Each structure stands twice: as structure tokens, then as C-alpha cells.
PDB file of C-alpha atoms in Angstrom:
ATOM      1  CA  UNK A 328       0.000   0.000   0.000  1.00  0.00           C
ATOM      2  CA  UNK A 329       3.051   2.741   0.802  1.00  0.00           C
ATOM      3  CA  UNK A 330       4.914   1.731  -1.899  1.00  0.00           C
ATOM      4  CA  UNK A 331       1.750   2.214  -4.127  1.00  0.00           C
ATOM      5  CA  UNK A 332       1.385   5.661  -3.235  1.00  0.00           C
ATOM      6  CA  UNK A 333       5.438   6.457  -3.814  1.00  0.00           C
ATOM      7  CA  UNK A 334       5.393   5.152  -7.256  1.00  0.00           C
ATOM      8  CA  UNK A 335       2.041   7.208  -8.014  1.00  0.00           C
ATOM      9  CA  UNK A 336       4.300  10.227  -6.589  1.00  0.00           C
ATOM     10  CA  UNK A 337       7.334   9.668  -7.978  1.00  0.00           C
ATOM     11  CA  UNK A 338       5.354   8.698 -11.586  1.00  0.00           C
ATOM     12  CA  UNK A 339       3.226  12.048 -11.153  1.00  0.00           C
ATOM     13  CA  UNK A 340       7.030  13.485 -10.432  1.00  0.00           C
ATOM     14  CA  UNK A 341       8.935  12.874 -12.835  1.00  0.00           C
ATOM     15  CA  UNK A 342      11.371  11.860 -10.379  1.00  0.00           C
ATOM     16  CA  UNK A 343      12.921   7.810  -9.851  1.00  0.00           C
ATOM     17  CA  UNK A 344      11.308   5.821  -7.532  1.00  0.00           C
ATOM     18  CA  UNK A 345      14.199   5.697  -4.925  1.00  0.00           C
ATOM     19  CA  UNK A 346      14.979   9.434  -5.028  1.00  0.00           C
ATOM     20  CA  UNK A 347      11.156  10.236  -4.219  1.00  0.00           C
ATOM     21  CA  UNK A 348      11.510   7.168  -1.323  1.00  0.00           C
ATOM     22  CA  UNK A 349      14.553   8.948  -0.131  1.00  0.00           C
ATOM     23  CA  UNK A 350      12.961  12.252   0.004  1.00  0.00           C
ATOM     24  CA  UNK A 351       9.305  11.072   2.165  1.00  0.00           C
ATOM     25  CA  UNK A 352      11.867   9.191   4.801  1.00  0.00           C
ATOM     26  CA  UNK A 353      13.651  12.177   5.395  1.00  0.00           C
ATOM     27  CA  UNK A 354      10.970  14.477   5.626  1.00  0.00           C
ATOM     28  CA  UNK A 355       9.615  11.791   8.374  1.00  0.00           C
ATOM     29  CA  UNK A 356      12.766  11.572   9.668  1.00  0.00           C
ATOM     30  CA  UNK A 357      13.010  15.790  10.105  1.00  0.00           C
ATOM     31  CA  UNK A 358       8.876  15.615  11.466  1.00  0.00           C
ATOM     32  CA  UNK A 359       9.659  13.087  14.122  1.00  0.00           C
ATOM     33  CA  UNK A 360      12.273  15.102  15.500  1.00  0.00           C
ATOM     34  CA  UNK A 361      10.420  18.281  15.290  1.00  0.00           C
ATOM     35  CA  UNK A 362       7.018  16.396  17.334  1.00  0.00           C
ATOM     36  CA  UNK A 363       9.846  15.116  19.715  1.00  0.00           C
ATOM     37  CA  UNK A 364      10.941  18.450  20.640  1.00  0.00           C
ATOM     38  CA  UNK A 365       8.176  19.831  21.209  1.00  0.00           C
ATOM     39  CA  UNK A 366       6.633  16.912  22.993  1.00  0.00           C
ATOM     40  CA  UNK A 367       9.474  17.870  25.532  1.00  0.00           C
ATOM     41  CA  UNK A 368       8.767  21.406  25.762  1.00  0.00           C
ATOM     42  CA  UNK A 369       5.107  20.823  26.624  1.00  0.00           C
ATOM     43  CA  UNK A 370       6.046  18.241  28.723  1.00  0.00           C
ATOM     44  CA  UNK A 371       8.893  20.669  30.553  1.00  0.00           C
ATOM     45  CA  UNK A 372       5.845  23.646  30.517  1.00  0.00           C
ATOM     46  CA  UNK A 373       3.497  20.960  31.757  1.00  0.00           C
ATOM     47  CA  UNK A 374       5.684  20.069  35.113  1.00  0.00           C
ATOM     48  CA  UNK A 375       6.166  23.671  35.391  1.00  0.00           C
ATOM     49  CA  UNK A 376       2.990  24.504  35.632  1.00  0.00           C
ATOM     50  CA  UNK A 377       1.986  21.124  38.100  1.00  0.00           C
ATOM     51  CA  UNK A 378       4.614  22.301  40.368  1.00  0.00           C
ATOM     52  CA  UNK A 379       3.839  26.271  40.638  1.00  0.00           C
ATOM     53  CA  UNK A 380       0.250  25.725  40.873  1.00  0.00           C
ATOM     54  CA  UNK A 381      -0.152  22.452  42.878  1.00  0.00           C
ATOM     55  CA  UNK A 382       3.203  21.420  44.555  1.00  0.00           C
ATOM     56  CA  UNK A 383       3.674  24.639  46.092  1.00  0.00           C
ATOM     57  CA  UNK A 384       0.199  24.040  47.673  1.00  0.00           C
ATOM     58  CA  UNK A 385      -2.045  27.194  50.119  1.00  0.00           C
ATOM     59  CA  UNK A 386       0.226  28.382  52.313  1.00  0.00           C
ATOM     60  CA  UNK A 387      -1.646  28.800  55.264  1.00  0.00           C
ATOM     61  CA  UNK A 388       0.842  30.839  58.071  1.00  0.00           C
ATOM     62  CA  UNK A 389      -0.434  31.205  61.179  1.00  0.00           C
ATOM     63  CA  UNK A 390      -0.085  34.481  62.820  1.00  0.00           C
ATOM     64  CA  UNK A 391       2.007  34.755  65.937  1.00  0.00           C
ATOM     65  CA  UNK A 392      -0.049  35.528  69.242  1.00  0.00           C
ATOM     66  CA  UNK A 393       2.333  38.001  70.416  1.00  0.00           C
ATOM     67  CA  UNK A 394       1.879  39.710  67.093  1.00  0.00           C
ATOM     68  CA  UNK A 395      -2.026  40.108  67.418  1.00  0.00           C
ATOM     69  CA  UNK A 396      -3.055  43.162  69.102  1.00  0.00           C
ATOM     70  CA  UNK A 397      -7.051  42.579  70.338  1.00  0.00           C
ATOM     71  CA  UNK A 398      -9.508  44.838  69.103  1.00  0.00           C
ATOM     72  CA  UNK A 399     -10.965  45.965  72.291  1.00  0.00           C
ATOM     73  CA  UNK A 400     -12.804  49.459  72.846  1.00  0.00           C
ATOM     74  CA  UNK A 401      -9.920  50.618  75.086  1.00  0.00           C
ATOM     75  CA  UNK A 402      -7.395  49.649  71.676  1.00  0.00           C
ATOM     76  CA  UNK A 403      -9.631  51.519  69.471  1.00  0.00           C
ATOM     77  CA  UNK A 404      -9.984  54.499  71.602  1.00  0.00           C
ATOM     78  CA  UNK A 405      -6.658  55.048  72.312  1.00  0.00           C
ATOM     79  CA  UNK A 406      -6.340  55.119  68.284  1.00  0.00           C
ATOM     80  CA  UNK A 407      -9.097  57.628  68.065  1.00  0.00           C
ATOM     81  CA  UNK A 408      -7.229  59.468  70.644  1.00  0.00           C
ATOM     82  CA  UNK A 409      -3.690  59.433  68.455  1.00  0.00           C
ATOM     83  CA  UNK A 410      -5.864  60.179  65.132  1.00  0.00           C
ATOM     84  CA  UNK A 411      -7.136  63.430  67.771  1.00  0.00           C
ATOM     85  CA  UNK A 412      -3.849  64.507  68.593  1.00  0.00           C
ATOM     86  CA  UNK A 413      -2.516  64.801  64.986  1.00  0.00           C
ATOM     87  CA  UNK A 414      -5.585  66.413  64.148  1.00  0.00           C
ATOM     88  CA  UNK A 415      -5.169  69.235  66.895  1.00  0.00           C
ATOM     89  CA  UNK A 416      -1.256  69.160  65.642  1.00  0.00           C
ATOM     90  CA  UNK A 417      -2.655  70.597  62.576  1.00  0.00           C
ATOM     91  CA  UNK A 418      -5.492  72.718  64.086  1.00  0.00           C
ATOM     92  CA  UNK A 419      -8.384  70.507  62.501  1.00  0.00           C
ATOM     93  CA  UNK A 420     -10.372  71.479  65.650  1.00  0.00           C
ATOM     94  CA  UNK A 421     -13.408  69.993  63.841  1.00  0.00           C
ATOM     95  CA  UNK A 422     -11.616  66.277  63.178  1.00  0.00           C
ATOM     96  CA  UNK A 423      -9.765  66.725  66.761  1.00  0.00           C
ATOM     97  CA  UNK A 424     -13.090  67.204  68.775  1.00  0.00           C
ATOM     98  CA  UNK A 425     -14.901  64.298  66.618  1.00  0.00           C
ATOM     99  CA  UNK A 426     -11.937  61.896  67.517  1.00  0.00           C
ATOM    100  CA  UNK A 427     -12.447  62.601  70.784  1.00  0.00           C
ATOM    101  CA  UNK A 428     -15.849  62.442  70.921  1.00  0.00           C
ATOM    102  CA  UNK A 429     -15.856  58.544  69.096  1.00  0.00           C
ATOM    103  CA  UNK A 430     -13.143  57.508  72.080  1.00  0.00           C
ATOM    104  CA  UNK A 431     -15.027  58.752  74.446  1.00  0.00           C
ATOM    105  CA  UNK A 432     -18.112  56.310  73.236  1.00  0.00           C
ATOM    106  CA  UNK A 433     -15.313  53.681  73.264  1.00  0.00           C
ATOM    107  CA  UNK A 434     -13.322  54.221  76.254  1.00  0.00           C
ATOM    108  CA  UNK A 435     -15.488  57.195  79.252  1.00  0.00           C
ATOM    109  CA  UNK A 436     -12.541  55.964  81.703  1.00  0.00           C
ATOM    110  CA  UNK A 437      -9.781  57.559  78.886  1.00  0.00           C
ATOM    111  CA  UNK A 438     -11.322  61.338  79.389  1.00  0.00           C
ATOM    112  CA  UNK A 439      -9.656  61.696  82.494  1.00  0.00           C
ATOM    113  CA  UNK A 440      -6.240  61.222  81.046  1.00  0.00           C
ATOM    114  CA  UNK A 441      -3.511  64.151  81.320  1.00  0.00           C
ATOM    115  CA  UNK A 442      -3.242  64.526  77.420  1.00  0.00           C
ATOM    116  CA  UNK A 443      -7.196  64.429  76.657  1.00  0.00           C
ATOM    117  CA  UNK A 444      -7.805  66.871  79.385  1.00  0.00           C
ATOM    118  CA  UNK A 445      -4.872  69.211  77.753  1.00  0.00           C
ATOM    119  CA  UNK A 446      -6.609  68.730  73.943  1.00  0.00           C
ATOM    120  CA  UNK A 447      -9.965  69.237  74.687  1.00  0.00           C
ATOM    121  CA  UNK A 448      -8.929  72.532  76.884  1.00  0.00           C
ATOM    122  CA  UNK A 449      -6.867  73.638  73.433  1.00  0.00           C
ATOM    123  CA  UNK A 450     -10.020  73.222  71.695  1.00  0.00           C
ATOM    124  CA  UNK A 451     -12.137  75.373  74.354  1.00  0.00           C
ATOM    125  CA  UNK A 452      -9.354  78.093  73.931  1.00  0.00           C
ATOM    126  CA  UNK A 453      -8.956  77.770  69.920  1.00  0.00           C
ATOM    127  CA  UNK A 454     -12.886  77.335  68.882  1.00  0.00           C
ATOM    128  CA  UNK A 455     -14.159  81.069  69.522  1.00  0.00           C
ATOM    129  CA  UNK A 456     -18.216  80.386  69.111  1.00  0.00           C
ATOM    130  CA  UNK A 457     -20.008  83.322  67.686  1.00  0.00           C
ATOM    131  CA  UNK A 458     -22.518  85.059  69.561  1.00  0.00           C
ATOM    132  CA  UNK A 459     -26.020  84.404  68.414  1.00  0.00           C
ATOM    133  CA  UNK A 460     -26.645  88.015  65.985  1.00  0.00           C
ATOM    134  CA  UNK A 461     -30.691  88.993  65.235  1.00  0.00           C
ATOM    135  CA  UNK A 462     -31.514  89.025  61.983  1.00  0.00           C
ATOM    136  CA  UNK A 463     -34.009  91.269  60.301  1.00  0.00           C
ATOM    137  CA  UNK A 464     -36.661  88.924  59.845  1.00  0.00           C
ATOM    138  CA  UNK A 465     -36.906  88.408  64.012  1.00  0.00           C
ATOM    139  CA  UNK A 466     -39.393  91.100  63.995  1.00  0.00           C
ATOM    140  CA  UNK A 467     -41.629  89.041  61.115  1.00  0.00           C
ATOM    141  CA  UNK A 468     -44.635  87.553  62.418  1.00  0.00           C
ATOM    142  CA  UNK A 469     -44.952  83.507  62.049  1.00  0.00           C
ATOM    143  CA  UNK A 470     -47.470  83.532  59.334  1.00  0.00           C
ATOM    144  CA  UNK A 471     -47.646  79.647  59.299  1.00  0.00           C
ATOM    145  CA  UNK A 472     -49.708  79.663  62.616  1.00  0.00           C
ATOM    146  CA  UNK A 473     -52.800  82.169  62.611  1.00  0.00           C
ATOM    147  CA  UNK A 474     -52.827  84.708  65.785  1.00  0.00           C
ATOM    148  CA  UNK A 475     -54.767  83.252  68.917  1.00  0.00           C
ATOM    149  CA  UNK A 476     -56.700  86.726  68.836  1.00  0.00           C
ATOM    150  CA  UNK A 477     -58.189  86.059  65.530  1.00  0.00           C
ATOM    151  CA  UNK A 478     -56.275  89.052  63.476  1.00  0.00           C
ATOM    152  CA  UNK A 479     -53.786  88.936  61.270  1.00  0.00           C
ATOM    153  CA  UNK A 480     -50.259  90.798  62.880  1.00  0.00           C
ATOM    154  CA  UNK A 481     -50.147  94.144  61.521  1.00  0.00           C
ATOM    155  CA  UNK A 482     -47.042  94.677  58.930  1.00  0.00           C
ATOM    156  CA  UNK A 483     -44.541  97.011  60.339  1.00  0.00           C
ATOM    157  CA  UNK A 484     -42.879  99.784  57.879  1.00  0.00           C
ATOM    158  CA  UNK A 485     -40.025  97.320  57.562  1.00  0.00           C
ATOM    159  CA  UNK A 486     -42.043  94.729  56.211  1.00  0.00           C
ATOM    160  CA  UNK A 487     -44.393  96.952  53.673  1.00  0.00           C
ATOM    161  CA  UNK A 488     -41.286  98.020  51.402  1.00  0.00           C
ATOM    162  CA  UNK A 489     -42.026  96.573  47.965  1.00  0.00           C
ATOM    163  CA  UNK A 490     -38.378  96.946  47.046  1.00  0.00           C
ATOM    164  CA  UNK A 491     -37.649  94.416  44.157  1.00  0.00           C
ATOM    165  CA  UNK A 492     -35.657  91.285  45.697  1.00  0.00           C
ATOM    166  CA  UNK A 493     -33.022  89.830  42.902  1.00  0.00           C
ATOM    167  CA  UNK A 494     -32.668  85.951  44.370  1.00  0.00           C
ATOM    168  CA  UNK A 495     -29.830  84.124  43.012  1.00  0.00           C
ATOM    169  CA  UNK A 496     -31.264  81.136  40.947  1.00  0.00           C
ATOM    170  CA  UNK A 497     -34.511  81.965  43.108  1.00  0.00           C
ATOM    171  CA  UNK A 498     -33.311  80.639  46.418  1.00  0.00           C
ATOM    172  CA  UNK A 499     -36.189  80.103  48.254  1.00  0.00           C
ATOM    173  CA  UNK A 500     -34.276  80.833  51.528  1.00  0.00           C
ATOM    174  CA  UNK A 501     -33.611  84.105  50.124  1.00  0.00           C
ATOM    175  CA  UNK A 502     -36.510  86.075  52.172  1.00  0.00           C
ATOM    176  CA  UNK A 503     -38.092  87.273  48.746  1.00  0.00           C
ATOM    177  CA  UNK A 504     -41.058  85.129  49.422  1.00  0.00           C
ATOM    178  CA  UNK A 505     -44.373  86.638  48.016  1.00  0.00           C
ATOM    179  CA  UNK A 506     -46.435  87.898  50.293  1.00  0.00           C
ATOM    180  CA  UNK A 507     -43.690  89.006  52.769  1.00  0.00           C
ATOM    181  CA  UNK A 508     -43.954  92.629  51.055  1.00  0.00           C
ATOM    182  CA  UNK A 509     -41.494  92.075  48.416  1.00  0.00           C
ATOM    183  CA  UNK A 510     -41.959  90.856  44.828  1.00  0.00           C
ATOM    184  CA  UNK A 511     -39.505  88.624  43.386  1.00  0.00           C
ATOM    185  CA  UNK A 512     -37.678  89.879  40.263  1.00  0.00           C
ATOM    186  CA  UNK A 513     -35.495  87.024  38.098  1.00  0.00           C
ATOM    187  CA  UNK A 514     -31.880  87.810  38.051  1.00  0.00           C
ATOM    188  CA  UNK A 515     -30.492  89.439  34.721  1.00  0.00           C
ATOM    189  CA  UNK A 516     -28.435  86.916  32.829  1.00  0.00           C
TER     190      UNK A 516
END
């Protein structure tokens, strides 16, 4: 059966039988070499890959004790209460106080300490609170609850001006509510 189908070669060819017999051995000479080496190299890249992702296995390392610092309130507080510190370092007064306040949920005995006693009197010192100002609208009458007399309040002078009131993008906390005296006018674009 082979040697049928090199004599229908070599006859389609040209070529002597032997020469065209010579030629198909070598060429399955040169293709069994080539499929050998790269059997090995897939067989090398197979073992590679066993090894790196099954020999080496899950490492599982246990953590020392020692090492392991519990998370107990009194731990996190005293966190809170470094995170405070750098905060008042840098004058966040807001951040410092709020520190403070979360230890103090964590750890009430910690309050008493030399250095939160020292932080929270910076703050008192640093944190001027305004004084409460009046506002021109104390004088208006709460018009969402009607008078227990039965009348409406009387407008003052104040409140009759019918000055145009330009609100920005008609902020309705602007005080240029209709029926307050004022009219609203749109802003110009």
C-alpha cells in the first residue's frame, strides 16, 4: 500500500522511484524530530505549571499571638485618641473634637487622662463660638400659625417696602417670598 502511493508520486514526479523514497523518509525523519521536541517542551511547561500551581500548595501561616493586638474598645480608643492629637497638631479642631468624641463612646474611663484633658482645653481656647446676631426677619410675624386673637399681625414699615428682591437662581431661603412685602424679580443673565 506505501509503496503504491510512492510510485504514483514519484510517476506524477517525474522523479525515480528511490529518489522520491529517499525524500518522504527524510521528511519523516526531520517531522519526528520536530514532534519530539516539542513533545518535551510541553512536557517541561506541563511540570512547570503542576509544580507552581499544585506542589507549592495554600500556604496557610499562622499568625504569631504576640503579634495580634485585640480589638478591644480601650485599643480603638486610644487610636481615636492618636488620630485626635494629629488632628489638633494641625489645628483641625473639627476632626480633633470628633476623635475625641468617638473615644469617648469607646473608652469614658480615657477622658480623664492628662493629654485628653490638655486637647480638649486647646479646643475650648482655639474654637471662639459666635454670639447668636438677630436678623431682620426676628421682627416678622410667624405667618404659618394664625394669631390666637383672631387678626392677622399688623405689617410694620419694615415689612411693607415693595423693594424688588433679585434671588440668586430663586433661592427660596432668600426672604423674597411673596407675600412678605417684596416681589420677586429674576436675576439678569
Amino acid at each position: 500500500l506505501f509503496g503504491d502511493k510512492l510510485a504514483s508520486m514519484a510517476k506524477e514526479s517525474g522523479l525515480p522511484h528511490a529518489l522520491v523514497r529517499q525524500r518522504v523518509s527524510r521528511l519523516r525523519r526531520l517531522l519526528r524530530q520536530r514532534w519530539a521536541t516539542q513533545a518535551g517542551i510541553a512536557a517541561v511547561l506541563l511540570l512547570a505549571l503542576g509544580w507552581w500551581g499544585f506542589g507549592s500548595g495554600p500556604t496557610t501561616e499562622r499568625a504569631d499571638p504576640d503579634d495580634v493586638v485585640a480589638a478591644s474598645p480601650a485599643h480603638r480608643a486610644t487610636s481615636l485618641r492618636e488620630e485626635a492629637e494629629a488632628a489638633c497638631r494641625v489645628r483641625d479642631w473639627y476632626a480633633c473634637t470628633q476623635y475625641l468624641d468617638e473615644a469617648k463612646v469607646q473608652d469614658p474611663d480615657g477622658e480623664r487622662s492628662e493629654r485628653v484633658v490638655r486637647m480638649r482645653a486647646l479646643i475650648e481656647r482655639q474654637v471662639v463660638v459666635p454670639a447668636p446676631t438677630t436678623s431682620a426677619w426676628d421682627d416678622v410675624p410667624d405667618r404659618t400659625h394664625p394669631p390666637r386673637n383672631g387678626k392677622a399681625p399688623a405689617l410694620t414699615g419694615a415689612q411693607e417696602k415693595t423693594e424688588p428682591c433679585v434671588c440668586p437662581d430663586y433661592d427660596p431661603m432668600c426672604g423674597c417670598l411673596p407675600g412678605m412685602g417684596r416681589s420677586v424679580v429674576p436675576p439678569d443673565p
